[in-house]
């Protein structure tokens, strides 16, 4: 063979090997699936569970849910959790992210009354996972606040930072010997918005531009309290890791004039929680402070709508993480400009959002398929916060149901390929991934009309049978081979 030919052969081989590498999950990378208590458990009043804000919303304001359904039974995982463990086991999942229902553990919200039946339930689930070689990743709060705490004002009441810490202590005491991955909060960006509209998520309260910022402060303080309390009281013995799951939709500037608008969008939605915890300087992003203060003044408020963190609180919050949890689904196009009521966080942000009609749709109005966006979002986080370990704690696609979910297969394989580029080409420190969701479930205000599961659930059958969809089969293959199958590579 001529020297040149040999060189070409070698280069092609190296190139091929590199491409193969880029579609393979690194050693130690954890793969699995995710759920949340209210969306799957049912057993809404079983064995001493207290009422939470989703029980209240679905029972008393059922018109807010598109099909007027609720989570009273949902997937009945309170009884059928062994079925869920089997699904995970069959897939070769290494990780199961689920959440604990606060009111199942503390029916009154406060720690003076612990419901032993609730403790027993999660012990059974955790032990079954560990028996099957699946690592539990536990979200402490996925939106189902005990009603008793909402009666005190809910998240805008900063005392909840202490009540949440007391709840977390009960969890560490009872489960921390076996649970080593903890997520304090799921998507505070989403539940801060539950205080901005009386047609939104529970508790569905209309205080835009005020209730959301009050919520943000309480959540940041609660997260820091929980992290520091774990350090003081448990970490040495239990050796667990704590993070928070933040969600964002990537903002892609429409033109070079819109770059700042998209940066502001990142800061008002992700940075507002991430900057206090993950940045070196701490506190809210300065653009958030400046703009909310200025707008508040212009609007006639004597005090800013953004409640400040004291310097002690700022310092106490910096570095309160072992990993970054990212829930990522979609992207928007962003344009410089002002929209939204007076007052509102949207108006404070100063970005006008839309979606590109050429991006493939899902069953959810907000969710279009934009695989390259996850790579950009991961890079944004790595650059902003010194490349922390990241778990993608949610990522998924909705349709109207059915086993032959080829659009969902496309979604998972394309997003995973882009995530792997972020890891291998860009050097972003992504260490795990849990698909949303293990099974079809109660999709909040969309009821059972939008399906995110990789397993189908028949909600008309009292035994709630679970069946793998095509996507579950493909993910099973990916979990076992730890690479994207060749047929999905271009
Ligand atoms: C996640 O939120 C949740 O953590 C999970 O519980 C949920 O099942 C999953 O996504 C799928 O939705 O209706 O136009 O006002 C994802 C982020 C934020 C997306 C709120 C939907 C409401 C958009 N979500 N958003 S809209």
mmCIF file of N, CA, C and O in Angstrom, residues 80 120 195 480:
data_model
loop_
_atom_site.group_PDB
_atom_site.id
_atom_site.type_symbol
_atom_site.label_atom_id
_atom_site.label_comp_id
_atom_site.label_asym_id
_atom_site.label_seq_id
_atom_site.Cartn_x
_atom_site.Cartn_y
_atom_site.Cartn_z
ATOM 1 N N UNK A 80 -48.571 -0.388 43.655
ATOM 2 C CA UNK A 80 -47.934 -1.169 42.585
ATOM 3 C C UNK A 80 -46.454 -0.838 42.386
ATOM 4 O O UNK A 80 -45.907 -1.081 41.313
ATOM 5 N N UNK A 120 -42.879 3.795 56.008
ATOM 6 C CA UNK A 120 -42.817 2.377 55.616
ATOM 7 C C UNK A 120 -42.902 2.229 54.101
ATOM 8 O O UNK A 120 -42.186 1.413 53.508
ATOM 9 N N UNK A 195 -47.548 30.955 41.721
ATOM 10 C CA UNK A 195 -47.999 32.120 42.487
ATOM 11 C C UNK A 195 -48.170 33.348 41.582
ATOM 12 O O UNK A 195 -48.138 34.472 42.064
ATOM 13 N N UNK A 480 -28.228 -0.912 28.100
ATOM 14 C CA UNK A 480 -27.411 -2.130 28.163
ATOM 15 C C UNK A 480 -26.138 -2.054 27.336
ATOM 16 O O UNK A 480 -25.113 -2.581 27.746
#
